[in-house]
Amino acid sequence: MKKSTLLRIALVVTAMFMFTSNYAQILTDYSEDETAVMYQTAGRTFRLYVLPDPIYSPTYNAGTNANLGANSQWRFVYTGLTGSPVSNTPAAQNYVEFTNPGVGTYTVDVTELNTLISCEDGTPRTTTINVIAAPSATCATADNLTFCGDQPAQTIVLNITENVPNALAAYAFSVEEEIQQIDGSGTPIGSPTVNSTFVNFTLSAKAKHPANLGGTTPNFTFTFYSSVLSVVSNNRTRYTYTFKKASDASAVADGIISAISQKSDYIQGLTSYAFADNQVVFIVNPAPVTGPVYHIPNAFNY
């Protein structure tokens, strides 16, 4: 069995990874090897690490990626990607870093070599990388501004697109509910009531398929319900549902984050992807009350 192992970026941040004779861990989080197909968000920098041969790097420290053998080198061979080291160029570096990858399927081969003995492994290890478009999401539910009187809770649907297997579909986002009384022209009356986490799937507890999501790759759906739409204080009442970032993603702009996109942000830092349509509005209007009918009194000329 070969002793060098090409590792890929972990799908999720893990704690300590106990390894067997076949697997080890580099820099704590790189814990899945080339036997698993890799998914990566387009445009985001990523790396692949190789576990050095212990004969030539006997004091290698996987936790810090330190103590590579003085004569050890690695040859990464790839096409269609921009990487460092350059393809097919041996370097005393046991990882390759790719920048701004485009959507597509790529393979990366790697072999370890040793300059002291001028020997190179003749059987490369191969990693398959699926670079996919960033997740996109849009609210599919139409506004309704003309409800007459109180209404039951309304169904709201978010469409999510990402070309990942169903088992990897997981998304962080929130929904804010605002209830605002308005007058006949739409001018607010008083202050709104706001629930900023009416729905809240955090980075650590994402909406997942099939527990929270319907559909199938690459088109997933998230369905939830508004509050019961009641006319408040006999005023026209506006209910606004706005899709926003997860409550624990304070450092980024409002938008959706997937498990794959979050993992793909490992080097460059967390980012989010704006909703194409992030809001649905319902207005419940008091039913008109018909006033009394007037006529000239019968005794008008009495």
Short mmCIF file of C-alpha atoms in Angstrom, two decimals:
data_model
loop_
_atom_site.label_atom_id
_atom_site.label_comp_id
_atom_site.label_asym_id
_atom_site.label_seq_id
_atom_site.Cartn_x
_atom_site.Cartn_y
_atom_site.Cartn_z
CA MET A 1 0.00 0.00 0.00
CA LYS A 2 1.31 3.48 -0.81
CA LYS A 3 2.28 5.61 2.13
CA SER A 4 1.64 8.99 0.55
CA THR A 5 -1.97 10.02 0.55
CA LEU A 6 -3.58 12.93 -1.24
CA LEU A 7 -5.96 14.68 1.08
CA ARG A 8 -8.81 16.95 0.20
CA ILE A 9 -10.42 19.77 2.13
CA ALA A 10 -12.89 18.46 4.71
CA LEU A 11 -16.57 19.07 3.99
CA VAL A 12 -17.04 20.40 7.50
CA VAL A 13 -14.78 21.72 10.20
CA THR A 14 -13.95 18.82 12.49
CA ALA A 15 -12.22 18.59 15.81
CA MET A 16 -9.32 16.12 16.25
CA PHE A 17 -9.28 13.30 13.70
CA MET A 18 -7.98 9.95 14.98
CA PHE A 19 -6.16 8.24 12.14
CA THR A 20 -5.45 4.66 11.19
CA SER A 21 -2.45 3.40 9.25
CA ASN A 22 -4.18 4.50 6.03
CA TYR A 23 -5.39 8.00 6.99
CA ALA A 24 -3.99 10.99 8.79
CA GLN A 25 -4.76 14.63 9.30
CA ILE A 26 -3.05 17.74 8.01
CA LEU A 27 -3.58 21.09 9.69
CA THR A 28 -6.48 19.60 11.71
CA ASP A 29 -9.22 20.11 9.12
CA TYR A 30 -7.89 18.36 6.04
CA SER A 31 -9.18 14.94 6.89
CA GLU A 32 -10.82 13.41 3.81
CA ASP A 33 -8.73 11.72 1.15
CA GLU A 34 -8.97 11.42 -2.61
CA THR A 35 -11.34 8.46 -2.56
CA ALA A 36 -14.21 10.90 -1.93
CA VAL A 37 -15.21 13.17 -4.82
CA MET A 38 -14.55 16.79 -3.91
CA TYR A 39 -17.00 19.68 -4.33
CA GLN A 40 -15.74 23.25 -4.43
CA THR A 41 -17.48 26.59 -5.05
CA ALA A 42 -16.32 28.45 -8.15
CA GLY A 43 -14.04 31.41 -7.63
CA ARG A 44 -12.82 30.38 -4.17
CA THR A 45 -9.21 29.48 -3.44
CA PHE A 46 -8.54 25.97 -2.18
CA ARG A 47 -5.66 23.59 -1.51
CA LEU A 48 -4.86 19.90 -1.70
CA TYR A 49 -2.29 18.48 0.72
CA VAL A 50 -0.25 15.29 0.43
CA LEU A 51 0.76 13.22 3.43
CA PRO A 52 4.55 12.75 3.12
CA ASP A 53 6.21 9.34 3.03
CA PRO A 54 7.29 8.72 6.64
CA ILE A 55 10.57 7.15 5.56
CA TYR A 56 11.76 10.41 4.00
CA SER A 57 9.93 12.76 6.38
CA PRO A 58 10.24 10.84 9.67
CA THR A 59 9.55 13.82 11.95
CA TYR A 60 6.68 15.28 9.91
CA ASN A 61 4.05 17.04 12.02
CA ALA A 62 0.63 16.85 10.36
CA GLY A 63 -0.90 19.34 12.80
CA THR A 64 1.42 22.12 11.61
CA ASN A 65 2.52 20.67 8.26
CA ALA A 66 6.12 21.02 9.43
CA ASN A 67 9.33 18.97 9.09
CA LEU A 68 9.11 17.90 5.50
CA GLY A 69 12.06 15.83 4.38
CA ALA A 70 14.96 17.93 3.12
CA ASN A 71 15.05 16.05 -0.18
CA SER A 72 11.33 15.46 -0.61
CA GLN A 73 9.40 17.00 -3.49
CA TRP A 74 5.94 16.63 -5.02
CA ARG A 75 4.78 16.82 -8.62
CA PHE A 76 1.18 18.01 -9.16
CA VAL A 77 -0.22 17.52 -12.66
CA TYR A 78 -3.46 19.23 -13.72
CA THR A 79 -5.16 21.14 -16.53
CA GLY A 80 -7.76 23.88 -16.58
CA LEU A 81 -6.82 25.24 -13.16
CA THR A 82 -4.52 28.03 -12.03
CA GLY A 83 -2.29 26.63 -9.34
CA SER A 84 0.93 26.93 -7.43
CA PRO A 85 3.19 25.02 -7.94
CA VAL A 86 2.68 25.12 -11.67
CA SER A 87 1.46 21.87 -13.19
CA ASN A 88 4.11 19.16 -13.70
CA THR A 89 6.75 21.15 -11.83
CA PRO A 90 8.35 19.37 -8.86
CA ALA A 91 8.51 21.51 -5.73
CA ALA A 92 9.52 21.07 -2.10
CA GLN A 93 5.91 21.78 -1.15
CA ASN A 94 3.42 19.07 -0.21
CA TYR A 95 0.37 21.09 -1.25
CA VAL A 96 -1.01 22.83 -4.30
CA GLU A 97 -3.14 25.98 -4.11
CA PHE A 98 -5.70 26.79 -6.79
CA THR A 99 -7.12 30.28 -7.28
CA ASN A 100 -10.34 31.43 -8.96
CA PRO A 101 -11.41 28.02 -10.30
CA GLY A 102 -14.12 27.99 -12.95
CA VAL A 103 -17.12 25.67 -13.06
CA GLY A 104 -16.12 22.24 -14.32
CA THR A 105 -14.77 18.83 -13.37
CA TYR A 106 -11.02 18.52 -12.94
CA THR A 107 -8.49 15.87 -11.95
CA VAL A 108 -5.24 16.45 -10.11
CA ASP A 109 -2.49 13.81 -10.07
CA VAL A 110 0.35 13.90 -7.57
CA THR A 111 3.49 11.88 -6.99
CA GLU A 112 6.20 12.17 -4.37
CA LEU A 113 9.83 12.17 -5.44
CA ASN A 114 13.16 12.40 -3.67
CA THR A 115 16.15 14.32 -5.01
CA LEU A 116 18.66 12.44 -2.86
CA ILE A 117 17.99 9.15 -4.61
CA SER A 118 16.50 10.56 -7.87
CA CYS A 119 13.45 8.37 -7.41
CA GLU A 120 9.80 9.14 -8.05
CA ASP A 121 6.70 7.13 -7.29
CA GLY A 122 5.45 5.74 -10.58
CA THR A 123 1.80 5.56 -9.56
CA PRO A 124 0.17 8.96 -8.99
CA ARG A 125 -2.73 9.53 -6.64
CA THR A 126 -5.70 11.23 -8.32
CA THR A 127 -8.28 13.61 -6.89
CA THR A 128 -11.47 14.48 -8.78
CA ILE A 129 -12.76 17.99 -8.14
CA ASN A 130 -16.23 19.22 -9.08
CA VAL A 131 -16.17 23.02 -9.15
CA ILE A 132 -19.77 24.17 -9.00
CA ALA A 133 -21.55 27.52 -9.22
CA ALA A 134 -22.22 29.30 -5.95
CA PRO A 135 -25.62 28.58 -4.37
CA SER A 136 -28.45 30.80 -5.52
CA ALA A 137 -31.83 31.36 -3.93
CA THR A 138 -35.00 33.26 -4.70
CA CYS A 139 -38.38 33.63 -3.05
CA ALA A 140 -40.94 31.99 -5.30
CA THR A 141 -44.03 33.29 -3.48
CA ALA A 142 -45.82 36.28 -4.97
CA ASP A 143 -46.84 39.33 -2.97
CA ASN A 144 -50.51 39.75 -2.18
CA LEU A 145 -51.50 43.26 -1.17
CA THR A 146 -55.26 42.90 -1.53
CA PHE A 147 -56.37 40.38 1.05
CA CYS A 148 -59.79 41.28 2.39
CA GLY A 149 -60.02 40.70 6.13
CA ASP A 150 -58.13 38.17 8.28
CA GLN A 151 -56.40 35.31 6.48
CA PRO A 152 -54.90 31.97 7.50
CA ALA A 153 -51.12 31.48 7.53
CA GLN A 154 -49.70 31.62 4.02
CA THR A 155 -47.25 29.21 2.40
CA ILE A 156 -43.89 30.76 1.48
CA VAL A 157 -41.38 28.97 -0.74
CA LEU A 158 -37.67 29.59 -1.22
CA ASN A 159 -36.08 28.03 -4.31
CA ILE A 160 -32.42 27.07 -3.88
CA THR A 161 -30.14 25.98 -6.70
CA GLU A 162 -26.80 24.24 -6.16
CA ASN A 163 -25.38 21.30 -8.09
CA VAL A 164 -24.53 19.07 -5.13
CA PRO A 165 -25.74 15.58 -4.20
CA ASN A 166 -28.87 15.59 -2.05
CA ALA A 167 -26.85 14.34 0.91
CA LEU A 168 -24.63 17.46 0.79
CA ALA A 169 -27.44 20.01 0.42
CA ALA A 170 -27.37 22.21 3.53
CA TYR A 171 -27.99 25.96 3.83
CA ALA A 172 -27.71 28.74 6.39
CA PHE A 173 -30.09 31.71 6.22
CA SER A 174 -32.80 33.44 8.24
CA VAL A 175 -36.20 35.04 7.68
CA GLU A 176 -37.26 38.26 9.36
CA GLU A 177 -40.93 38.99 9.96
CA GLU A 178 -42.16 42.59 10.19
CA ILE A 179 -45.77 43.44 11.05
CA GLN A 180 -46.68 47.07 10.35
CA GLN A 181 -50.02 48.86 10.55
CA ILE A 182 -50.53 51.27 7.65
CA ASP A 183 -53.12 53.79 6.56
CA GLY A 184 -55.05 53.89 3.30
CA SER A 185 -52.07 55.29 1.38
CA GLY A 186 -49.54 52.88 2.89
CA THR A 187 -48.02 55.28 5.41
CA PRO A 188 -46.94 53.48 8.60
CA ILE A 189 -49.01 53.89 11.73
CA GLY A 190 -46.81 53.57 14.80
CA SER A 191 -43.78 51.25 15.03
CA PRO A 192 -43.58 47.80 13.50
CA THR A 193 -43.30 44.53 15.37
CA VAL A 194 -40.16 42.73 14.22
CA ASN A 195 -39.05 39.14 14.71
CA SER A 196 -35.55 38.96 13.21
CA THR A 197 -35.31 35.18 13.57
CA PHE A 198 -38.79 34.08 12.52
CA VAL A 199 -36.81 31.39 10.70
CA ASN A 200 -33.15 30.85 11.52
CA PHE A 201 -30.87 28.15 10.14
CA THR A 202 -27.43 28.90 11.51
CA LEU A 203 -24.00 28.03 10.16
CA SER A 204 -23.84 25.23 12.69
CA ALA A 205 -27.43 24.02 12.19
CA LYS A 206 -28.26 24.42 8.51
CA ALA A 207 -31.44 23.50 6.69
CA LYS A 208 -30.75 20.06 5.24
CA HIS A 209 -32.22 17.59 2.80
CA PRO A 210 -34.57 15.83 3.36
CA ALA A 211 -35.39 16.98 6.91
CA ASN A 212 -35.97 20.63 5.95
CA LEU A 213 -35.66 20.74 2.17
CA GLY A 214 -37.71 19.35 -0.66
CA GLY A 215 -36.82 18.84 -4.29
CA THR A 216 -33.75 17.12 -5.63
CA THR A 217 -30.37 18.24 -6.92
CA PRO A 218 -29.77 20.80 -8.25
CA ASN A 219 -33.15 22.33 -7.42
CA PHE A 220 -34.13 22.35 -3.76
CA THR A 221 -37.05 24.04 -2.00
CA PHE A 222 -37.61 25.30 1.50
CA THR A 223 -41.25 25.80 2.52
CA PHE A 224 -42.56 27.52 5.63
CA TYR A 225 -45.65 29.40 6.79
CA SER A 226 -46.30 33.01 7.70
CA SER A 227 -48.08 33.97 10.86
CA VAL A 228 -51.85 34.03 10.73
CA LEU A 229 -52.56 37.28 8.89
CA SER A 230 -54.78 39.35 11.15
CA VAL A 231 -56.02 42.90 10.73
CA VAL A 232 -54.49 44.73 13.71
CA SER A 233 -56.49 47.45 15.47
CA ASN A 234 -58.82 47.68 12.47
CA ASN A 235 -55.98 49.13 10.36
CA ARG A 236 -54.58 47.82 7.12
CA THR A 237 -51.76 45.53 8.25
CA ARG A 238 -48.64 44.67 6.25
CA TYR A 239 -46.72 41.45 6.87
CA THR A 240 -43.23 41.43 5.34
CA TYR A 241 -41.00 38.35 5.23
CA THR A 242 -37.39 39.06 4.29
CA PHE A 243 -34.71 36.44 3.67
CA LYS A 244 -31.42 37.38 5.33
CA LYS A 245 -28.14 35.88 6.47
CA ALA A 246 -28.01 33.42 9.35
CA SER A 247 -27.90 34.96 12.82
CA ASP A 248 -24.37 33.69 13.41
CA ALA A 249 -22.98 35.05 10.12
CA SER A 250 -22.60 38.63 11.28
CA ALA A 251 -19.40 39.28 9.32
CA VAL A 252 -21.00 38.88 5.88
CA ALA A 253 -23.72 40.56 3.85
CA ASP A 254 -27.26 39.21 3.74
CA GLY A 255 -27.43 36.08 1.64
CA ILE A 256 -27.40 32.32 1.64
CA ILE A 257 -24.44 30.14 2.66
CA SER A 258 -24.24 26.47 1.81
CA ALA A 259 -22.21 23.73 3.44
CA ILE A 260 -20.08 23.53 0.30
CA SER A 261 -19.65 27.30 -0.08
CA GLN A 262 -18.72 27.63 3.61
CA LYS A 263 -16.16 24.86 3.25
CA SER A 264 -14.86 26.55 0.09
CA ASP A 265 -14.28 29.74 2.09
CA TYR A 266 -11.70 28.01 4.28
CA ILE A 267 -8.77 30.05 2.94
CA GLN A 268 -10.33 33.35 1.89
CA GLY A 269 -12.86 33.74 4.70
CA LEU A 270 -16.62 33.44 4.90
CA THR A 271 -18.82 34.96 2.22
CA SER A 272 -22.52 34.81 1.36
CA TYR A 273 -24.53 34.91 -1.85
CA ALA A 274 -27.38 37.41 -2.20
CA PHE A 275 -30.96 36.24 -2.70
CA ALA A 276 -32.24 37.00 -6.21
CA ASP A 277 -35.60 37.96 -4.67
CA ASN A 278 -35.47 38.13 -0.90
CA GLN A 279 -38.91 39.28 0.17
CA VAL A 280 -42.63 38.59 0.12
CA VAL A 281 -45.28 41.03 1.32
CA PHE A 282 -48.86 40.41 2.36
CA ILE A 283 -51.36 43.14 3.25
CA VAL A 284 -54.63 42.34 4.98
CA ASN A 285 -57.22 45.06 4.62
CA PRO A 286 -60.25 45.59 6.83
CA ALA A 287 -63.37 44.59 5.00
CA PRO A 288 -65.34 47.71 4.08
CA VAL A 289 -68.28 48.37 6.41
CA THR A 290 -71.33 49.58 4.54
CA GLY A 291 -72.82 52.66 6.16
CA PRO A 292 -76.55 53.38 6.55
CA VAL A 293 -78.52 54.51 3.50
CA TYR A 294 -79.97 58.05 3.69
CA HIS A 295 -83.04 59.48 2.04
CA ILE A 296 -85.16 62.59 2.46
CA PRO A 297 -87.30 62.21 5.58
CA ASN A 298 -90.90 61.30 4.97
CA ALA A 299 -91.95 64.27 7.08
CA PHE A 300 -89.73 66.66 5.09
CA ASN A 301 -92.83 68.51 3.75
CA TYR A 302 -95.30 67.43 6.38
#
